Amino acid sequence: TFYTNTTDYNAQQAAIADANFGVWQLKQAVSAQAFDSSQIQNAMVNRQLTSIKTVGINLTSDDTQKLSTLINNMNNIFSNSRICPFGNPSCNTSDPSQSWALDPDLSNIMAYNQSSGDYDLQTYVWNEWRKKTQPIKDIYPQFVNLSNKGAQQGGFADTGAWWRSWYNTEDPNYNFQQAIDNLFMQVLPLYEELHTYVRRQLRQHYPNRFSSSAIPAHILGNMWAQEWQNIFSITQPFPNKTSVDVTQAMIDQNYTPLRMFQTADKFFQSLGLTPMVDAFWNGTIMTKPTNVEGFVCHASAWDFFNRVDFRIKMCTQVRMEDLITIHHEMGHIQYFMQYSVQPVTFRNGANPGFHEAIGDTIALSVATPTHLQKIGLLANYISDTQQDINFLYKQALEKVAFLPFGYLIDQWRWQVFSGQTTPDQYNADWWKLRTQYQGIVPPVDRPDNAFDPAAKSHIDDNTPYIRYFISYVAQFQFYKAMCQAANHTGPLYTCDFYNNTNAGAKLASMLRLGNSVPWNVAMNTLTGQPNIDASAILEYFKPLKDWLHSENLKAGDCYGWGYAWDDQTLHNHRINLYKQHNHHTRCIYLYKQHNYTIDYNNHCQPNEYNYYSNHHSLISICTYEFKQHNHNNVYNCHTGQHLETSTSNLTNFKRLMFRWRGSIWQCVWKDLLIWLILYAMLSCCYRFILSDSDRGHFEDFVHLAANYTSAIPLTFMLGFYVSLVLNRWWEIFMNIAWPDNIAISIATYVQGNDESARIQRRTIVRYLVLAEVLVLRDISSSVKKRFPSLNHVVNAGLMTEEEQKMIESISINHAKYWMPIEWCCTMLRRIWKRRKLEETHLHTLVEAILQYRGNLGMLMAYDWISVPLVYTQVANLSILSYFGLCLLSSQYVAEGTESASSKPKLSTVRIQESY
């Protein structure tokens, strides 16, 4: 009742019911403890006893009621939140006619308002919804503490450990976390291809709106950027081809929510599976009630554990997306009905991910053009390569785009439950994971008190989420197994097992098992393999991945979003992202946002990420730092100084002399302060401590010191030293090697518009950049920090593994920056031999490259041969001696004596140079 009418009364009654169930469950666990499992030979009975003994959350009745109340309160905030329409911020949010609810209002805006002018509208909706759910942050730590208390009393380290235990097998060496990490790394190259293509399309659709290599989270067609199928129309690979979206056909054929449910039931029956029972049709809520405000629209399936009553709760709209969702939810119902023959203890999925995967397995068949034609929703559809790419692309926007989102939700929660993420870091760690795994960033600055996880209902109602990640991989294994049972031939993505009872029997054999066997045994029953593996989903999308790779290569786009996967992670999962993408360039992007920092060791490139344009212009590395902090941009350069001092006026001298950052005062204030203190001490001693005779001696020392200060040629020595250092600094700057001119010449002189010619042009410039990186690694601590080893240079896309081996194979004790220069010249010679480069241009380019190499050599030489130490020592000794004498010679002695203070020999500016 609570989820169909979220009133305070119903929330209280739900909490009481949860408490009563908890007490009953605990009693059953205590009773089960009386049995000695070692004395029971029946494996099924032992498995039931073990399940009954495992309470999970073990709390008293009062604490159970408190926990349920906390969850219901969070859910109540989520389900009853409404925002004011865009442009009307002072509306009455309690009035449905004046305000917008999440479903359908906000969801439809995020899904269907995709014109370039809707960018600000979607930003507003995205931000306002998170403001409304932010108060959940005050409740969530209480929930975490109480839930952890119950988990610990139930025998687990924390709630996350209890959730992960659902995926254990009988193999004691099985590591669930490692298994899902491996799954994610298997699908990461496919996701990066999709992300790279989508980012490029969105840049074109929203010109000048974003320049990061990560995508703003609000323009992906979904409030949570979890599935991207709603941006299909603005990113479609072949817009002139028929789209596999039957929404309009459903409307034209007068489909209703009831007919959509009947269509799904018919599919399951065609496989020989159990039809929906009368209680289902009588109890299911198909559309949102008009007289209930607090109705939770999120689709869900319910088992009332009496073997006859099964229901779905959903706010159905007549559209293809909801037709697929109905098949998903009815998959849950079919699972309920199939394992209803089992004891209550085993009436559950083999693991939670299996439950989610069943309906989606059916939906993969339902979504095929072949099936939609069979049921009369798709007409005049002729399959060809372009049509297939469109179909697979739309499927990928739903299935592939979801994978990192499904993976990271519980990664965040497990960190929260374990205490690794504290309440003050809730939002920072949330966005750290979303950027790391999804490659998305928030569209607006996040305030200190933000709690963006609460914008997702599964966080508020405490629904574990890793099940969805498991299901999105496993469903393709199930689908492939059923296609094999149906004797399907052809590409996997074309399989439709509608009306095939062999496929249905294969599925039912697993469904009937429920939780009576370990999940890997159930998996083996259907698929013939015990482990969850990504090979089926990669096979399904292989044509699309190949096409995306070709398009990304043509566009010269970089891969990723600036996050550098560490070498150990890639090695552990046997993944080489750079080999996957044919050594194509990795995006390098620095993203810093107020209240938290995600630093990806970036240099800025054109459009903020490495980009090879269609006109063959090649990357030009710049070195400014971009920071976003409270909407202020800070550039690490001297622009501010020049702006402040470039205008002549009466206050210019003051602004110049008293500017602190980068000034001489910042260097000498400590020394000056010490000198002034010593000066004051000597002066006080002279005036108040010394006797008359001693003052006479002191005055003699002052006169003597005044005579010797003129003996130190300070002006000459400092002038010589400063001139030497300044000239050296300028020469180093002038010898910095810039690849831009050579890159432009190569783009001009090297002929050919084919892919081979373009790759050759890029490779030559990459070698030039590589040579400079090898030099800068040796002379710059910042660059050395960015590239501590050659493996990091490889990971950045500046060098391939084969090239690394070639460099490492040369055993010399000197710099090897000359090797990429040699490769450049060799490649130019080959291009000249193929008559794609004129001889005069070859000489011009080689001379320019040799000049480039000479500049790099000079940088190495300046680093190797520094200013002789004796110069620095003599200069410092002279300055210290001079200022030491000035302590005496500058003293103001008694009137009538020759005071050194009357001679302007003191300079309060001490030049220090450490080079």
XYZ file of C-alpha atoms in Angstrom, residues 8-412:
405
model
C 2.502 9.331 6.594
C 0.012 6.788 7.886
C 0.981 4.213 5.287
C 4.654 4.868 5.990
C 4.054 4.142 9.654
C 2.140 0.968 8.870
C 4.892 -0.182 6.489
C 7.486 0.358 9.200
C 5.446 -1.697 11.670
C 5.048 -4.491 9.108
C 8.794 -4.524 8.429
C 9.466 -4.700 12.169
C 7.078 -7.611 12.614
C 8.656 -9.440 9.696
C 12.107 -8.845 11.145
C 11.071 -10.307 14.487
C 9.557 -13.343 12.790
C 12.656 -13.830 10.627
C 14.899 -13.665 13.677
C 12.786 -16.288 15.463
C 13.118 -18.595 12.476
C 16.888 -18.077 12.468
C 17.091 -18.951 16.168
C 15.045 -22.084 15.561
C 17.291 -23.090 12.647
C 20.353 -22.758 14.869
C 19.085 -25.789 16.842
C 19.855 -28.057 13.906
C 23.360 -29.413 13.413
C 23.968 -29.159 9.694
C 26.825 -31.654 9.844
C 24.357 -34.353 10.862
C 22.004 -33.686 7.944
C 22.813 -35.570 4.757
C 20.250 -33.931 2.485
C 22.043 -31.074 0.657
C 18.800 -29.242 -0.149
C 17.718 -29.244 3.495
C 21.152 -28.006 4.544
C 20.955 -25.183 1.996
C 17.546 -24.159 3.344
C 18.813 -24.143 6.929
C 21.833 -22.042 5.967
C 19.554 -19.546 4.226
C 17.205 -19.332 7.231
C 20.106 -18.840 9.655
C 21.422 -15.895 7.592
C 19.293 -12.998 8.775
C 21.404 -10.274 7.151
C 20.072 -7.225 9.001
C 19.616 -8.365 12.598
C 17.899 -5.633 14.617
C 15.461 -5.406 17.454
C 11.823 -4.647 16.662
C 12.283 -0.989 17.582
C 15.417 -0.610 15.506
C 13.822 -2.413 12.582
C 10.920 0.014 12.729
C 13.344 2.951 12.916
C 15.264 1.653 9.889
C 12.078 1.180 7.903
C 10.905 4.668 8.881
C 14.169 6.207 7.697
C 13.894 4.444 4.332
C 10.240 5.414 3.974
C 11.016 9.027 4.839
C 13.708 9.168 2.145
C 11.359 7.547 -0.318
C 8.614 9.962 0.656
C 10.822 12.988 -0.097
C 11.730 11.511 -3.470
C 8.215 10.554 -4.546
C 6.494 13.775 -3.408
C 9.036 16.306 -4.678
C 7.975 18.754 -7.370
C 9.742 21.734 -8.943
C 8.563 25.037 -10.368
C 8.453 25.367 -14.154
C 11.328 27.046 -15.936
C 10.842 30.812 -15.735
C 8.322 30.633 -12.876
C 10.446 30.124 -9.734
C 7.755 31.359 -7.320
C 5.096 28.766 -8.126
C 3.175 26.762 -5.529
C 4.871 23.343 -5.651
C 2.032 21.768 -3.673
C -0.315 22.539 -6.562
C 0.081 19.910 -9.335
C -1.327 22.321 -11.896
C 1.464 24.824 -11.228
C 4.455 22.521 -10.708
C 6.293 19.647 -12.357
C 6.656 16.117 -10.986
C 9.462 13.724 -11.880
C 7.093 11.488 -13.827
C 6.061 12.302 -16.389
C 6.961 16.017 -16.492
C 10.680 16.124 -15.752
C 11.406 12.756 -17.354
C 9.768 13.903 -20.596
C 11.707 17.187 -20.600
C 15.009 15.368 -20.168
C 14.032 12.777 -22.768
C 12.369 14.787 -25.518
C 13.457 18.438 -25.269
C 16.555 17.896 -27.370
C 16.777 21.054 -29.464
C 19.929 23.138 -29.062
C 17.851 25.839 -27.381
C 16.767 23.464 -24.609
C 20.229 23.219 -23.080
C 19.408 25.766 -20.356
C 15.993 24.222 -19.701
C 17.570 20.819 -19.110
C 20.244 22.392 -16.916
C 17.500 23.988 -14.815
C 15.498 20.765 -14.482
C 18.588 18.723 -13.648
C 19.684 21.142 -10.939
C 16.269 21.848 -9.410
C 15.439 18.159 -9.011
C 18.650 17.650 -7.042
C 17.808 20.616 -4.844
C 14.503 18.971 -3.975
C 16.055 15.633 -2.986
C 19.023 17.214 -1.167
C 17.319 17.069 2.296
C 17.727 13.297 2.177
C 21.378 13.930 3.072
C 20.315 14.615 6.676
C 18.647 11.191 6.886
C 21.139 9.058 4.994
C 23.947 8.883 7.612
C 21.391 7.758 10.200
C 20.213 5.046 7.831
C 23.802 3.937 7.135
C 24.663 3.653 10.819
C 21.531 1.684 11.698
C 21.788 -0.586 8.660
C 25.447 -1.314 9.443
C 24.524 -2.057 13.037
C 22.054 -4.686 11.834
C 24.521 -6.160 9.345
C 27.225 -6.463 11.999
C 24.794 -8.123 14.379
C 23.909 -10.434 11.506
C 27.524 -11.516 11.114
C 28.730 -9.187 8.348
C 31.322 -6.416 8.377
C 28.783 -3.918 7.006
C 25.703 -3.735 4.800
C 27.792 -3.832 1.635
C 29.403 -7.111 2.699
C 25.934 -8.600 3.217
C 24.833 -7.504 -0.262
C 27.935 -8.981 -1.872
C 27.349 -12.305 -0.090
C 24.329 -12.883 -2.331
C 26.713 -13.499 -5.225
C 28.992 -15.989 -3.491
C 29.509 -19.453 -4.914
C 30.632 -22.682 -3.296
C 34.170 -21.927 -4.490
C 35.976 -20.398 -1.475
C 38.422 -18.627 -3.804
C 35.696 -16.793 -5.709
C 36.021 -13.012 -5.376
C 32.889 -11.182 -6.472
C 34.476 -7.723 -6.517
C 37.296 -8.966 -8.724
C 34.785 -10.704 -11.002
C 32.725 -7.556 -11.650
C 35.891 -5.476 -12.042
C 36.965 -7.863 -14.770
C 33.566 -7.651 -16.452
C 33.728 -3.860 -16.509
C 37.200 -3.809 -17.987
C 36.050 -6.245 -20.688
C 33.317 -3.875 -21.853
C 35.251 -0.624 -21.302
C 36.748 -0.443 -24.845
C 33.251 -0.805 -26.344
C 31.905 1.898 -24.023
C 34.762 4.246 -24.923
C 34.001 3.878 -28.624
C 30.373 4.795 -27.931
C 31.273 7.661 -25.591
C 33.703 9.145 -28.104
C 31.130 9.091 -30.906
C 28.305 10.478 -28.747
C 30.496 13.272 -27.399
C 31.358 14.392 -30.907
C 27.713 14.373 -32.004
C 26.603 16.330 -28.932
C 29.341 18.926 -29.517
C 27.915 19.495 -32.957
C 24.343 19.609 -31.682
C 25.188 22.010 -28.827
C 27.872 24.240 -30.398
C 30.066 26.162 -27.964
C 28.184 24.726 -24.987
C 30.829 22.410 -23.601
C 34.448 21.640 -24.407
C 35.390 18.992 -21.867
C 36.270 15.476 -22.909
C 33.755 14.340 -20.290
C 30.101 14.913 -21.241
C 27.772 17.152 -19.182
C 25.353 14.834 -17.399
C 22.126 16.643 -18.312
C 22.160 16.310 -22.124
C 22.102 12.519 -22.397
C 18.316 12.180 -22.476
C 17.856 10.922 -18.932
C 17.670 12.533 -15.498
C 20.549 10.350 -14.309
C 22.435 9.853 -17.611
C 22.074 6.133 -17.052
C 20.614 5.240 -20.458
C 20.998 7.388 -23.563
C 18.424 6.022 -26.006
C 16.475 9.295 -25.928
C 19.289 11.124 -27.743
C 19.117 8.671 -30.636
C 17.289 11.152 -32.870
C 20.026 13.805 -32.573
C 22.985 11.416 -32.806
C 21.627 8.807 -35.226
C 24.386 7.440 -37.494
C 22.203 7.341 -40.617
C 19.313 9.816 -40.194
C 17.788 9.031 -43.578
C 17.202 5.411 -42.664
C 14.063 4.102 -40.994
C 14.302 4.178 -37.218
C 13.328 1.124 -35.212
C 11.026 3.093 -32.941
C 7.467 1.862 -33.111
C 5.956 4.444 -30.726
C 4.031 6.177 -33.500
C 2.846 2.841 -34.887
C 1.545 1.896 -31.442
C -0.366 5.171 -31.228
C -1.723 4.762 -34.753
C -2.914 1.226 -33.956
C -4.657 2.408 -30.792
C -2.445 0.551 -28.367
C -3.427 0.973 -24.733
C -1.482 0.039 -21.583
C -3.656 -3.078 -21.288
C -2.917 -4.129 -24.851
C 0.810 -3.604 -24.222
C 0.634 -5.964 -21.232
C -1.326 -8.483 -23.285
C 1.304 -8.303 -26.036
C 4.039 -9.120 -23.523
C 2.026 -11.997 -22.057
C 1.504 -13.392 -25.551
C 5.265 -13.459 -26.104
C 5.887 -15.496 -22.955
C 3.069 -17.881 -23.853
C 4.588 -18.347 -27.330
C 7.618 -19.874 -25.622
C 5.467 -22.390 -23.790
C 5.777 -20.499 -20.495
C 3.019 -19.896 -17.940
C 0.360 -17.294 -18.872
C -0.411 -14.464 -16.463
C -2.973 -15.575 -13.887
C -6.272 -13.855 -13.075
C -4.877 -12.303 -9.882
C -2.253 -10.584 -12.012
C -4.799 -8.926 -14.282
C -6.999 -7.970 -11.350
C -4.260 -6.560 -9.123
C -1.760 -4.975 -11.509
C -1.649 -1.152 -11.637
C -0.886 -0.214 -15.231
C -1.322 3.562 -15.156
C -0.810 6.259 -12.573
C -3.955 6.782 -10.469
C -5.336 10.271 -10.925
C -6.632 10.520 -7.356
C -3.380 9.541 -5.590
C -0.614 12.136 -5.272
C 2.057 10.050 -3.520
C 2.242 7.261 -6.086
C 5.733 5.873 -6.790
C 5.833 5.530 -10.580
C 9.033 3.517 -10.763
C 8.045 0.219 -12.405
C 8.275 -2.822 -10.136
C 7.050 -6.430 -9.899
C 5.647 -8.001 -6.743
C 5.376 -11.591 -5.448
C 2.870 -12.008 -2.582
C 4.242 -15.494 -1.846
C 0.902 -17.319 -2.016
C 1.670 -18.894 -5.426
C -1.277 -17.137 -7.095
C -0.934 -13.396 -6.532
C 1.658 -11.620 -8.662
C 1.424 -7.958 -9.715
C 3.176 -5.118 -11.553
C 3.045 -1.440 -10.550
C 3.820 0.976 -13.385
C 2.874 4.356 -14.870
C 2.600 3.109 -18.437
C 2.725 5.426 -21.421
C 2.071 4.259 -24.950
C 5.596 4.180 -26.297
C 8.144 1.584 -27.329
C 10.304 2.221 -24.257
C 7.445 1.224 -21.950
C 6.634 -1.824 -24.073
C 10.179 -3.050 -23.440
C 9.854 -2.227 -19.727
C 6.655 -4.286 -19.514
C 8.494 -7.314 -20.918
C 11.206 -6.711 -18.317
C 8.760 -6.561 -15.402
C 6.770 -9.512 -16.714
C 10.053 -11.420 -16.779
C 10.126 -10.969 -12.998
C 6.566 -12.291 -12.795
C 7.441 -15.306 -14.950
C 10.389 -16.036 -12.648
C 8.043 -15.757 -9.613
C 5.586 -18.195 -11.109
C 8.193 -20.708 -12.281
C 9.930 -21.060 -8.904
C 6.686 -20.905 -6.898
C 6.918 -24.722 -6.746
C 9.987 -24.356 -4.514
C 9.924 -23.989 -0.720
C 9.599 -20.371 0.442
C 13.314 -20.234 1.237
C 14.174 -20.911 -2.407
C 11.597 -18.566 -3.936
C 14.142 -16.087 -5.196
C 16.421 -15.597 -8.151
C 19.659 -17.576 -8.372
C 21.169 -14.188 -7.634
C 19.541 -10.735 -7.842
C 21.101 -10.064 -11.234
C 19.366 -13.088 -12.748
C 15.978 -11.700 -11.812
C 16.720 -8.474 -13.684
C 18.132 -10.286 -16.706
C 15.189 -12.559 -17.539
C 12.798 -9.928 -18.844
C 15.588 -8.123 -20.664
C 16.547 -11.360 -22.388
C 13.032 -11.515 -23.797
C 13.199 -7.807 -24.647
C 16.297 -8.353 -26.790
C 14.172 -10.592 -28.991
C 11.172 -8.234 -28.830
C 13.261 -5.253 -29.967
C 14.520 -6.888 -33.168
C 13.062 -5.523 -36.408
C 12.159 -9.109 -37.320
C 9.868 -9.486 -34.314
C 8.339 -6.015 -34.612
C 7.448 -6.873 -38.198
C 5.869 -10.156 -37.055
C 3.527 -8.381 -34.640
C 2.673 -5.664 -37.170
C 4.387 -2.687 -35.529
C 7.126 -2.175 -38.126
C 6.375 -1.931 -41.825
C 8.472 -1.304 -44.910
C 11.675 -2.158 -43.115
C 14.424 -3.547 -45.338
C 17.537 -4.612 -43.492
C 20.901 -3.386 -44.762
C 24.202 -2.410 -43.176
C 23.130 1.130 -42.376
C 19.816 -0.014 -40.924
C 21.632 -2.564 -38.790
C 24.076 0.058 -37.506
C 21.167 2.319 -36.576
C 19.472 -0.543 -34.736
C 22.616 -1.615 -32.876
C 23.465 1.984 -32.041
C 20.077 2.540 -30.444
C 20.464 -0.711 -28.515
C 23.922 0.406 -27.361
C 22.557 3.731 -26.116
C 20.438 1.673 -23.740
C 22.543 -1.387 -22.999
C 26.184 -0.288 -23.309
C 25.755 3.251 -21.990
C 24.191 1.829 -18.822
C 27.078 -0.469 -17.878
C 29.353 1.991 -16.021
C 26.351 3.534 -14.280
C 25.125 0.128 -13.137
C 28.636 -0.678 -11.938
C 29.386 2.479 -9.951
C 26.183 2.999 -7.914
C 26.996 0.245 -5.435
C 30.712 0.960 -5.600
C 29.779 4.298 -4.034
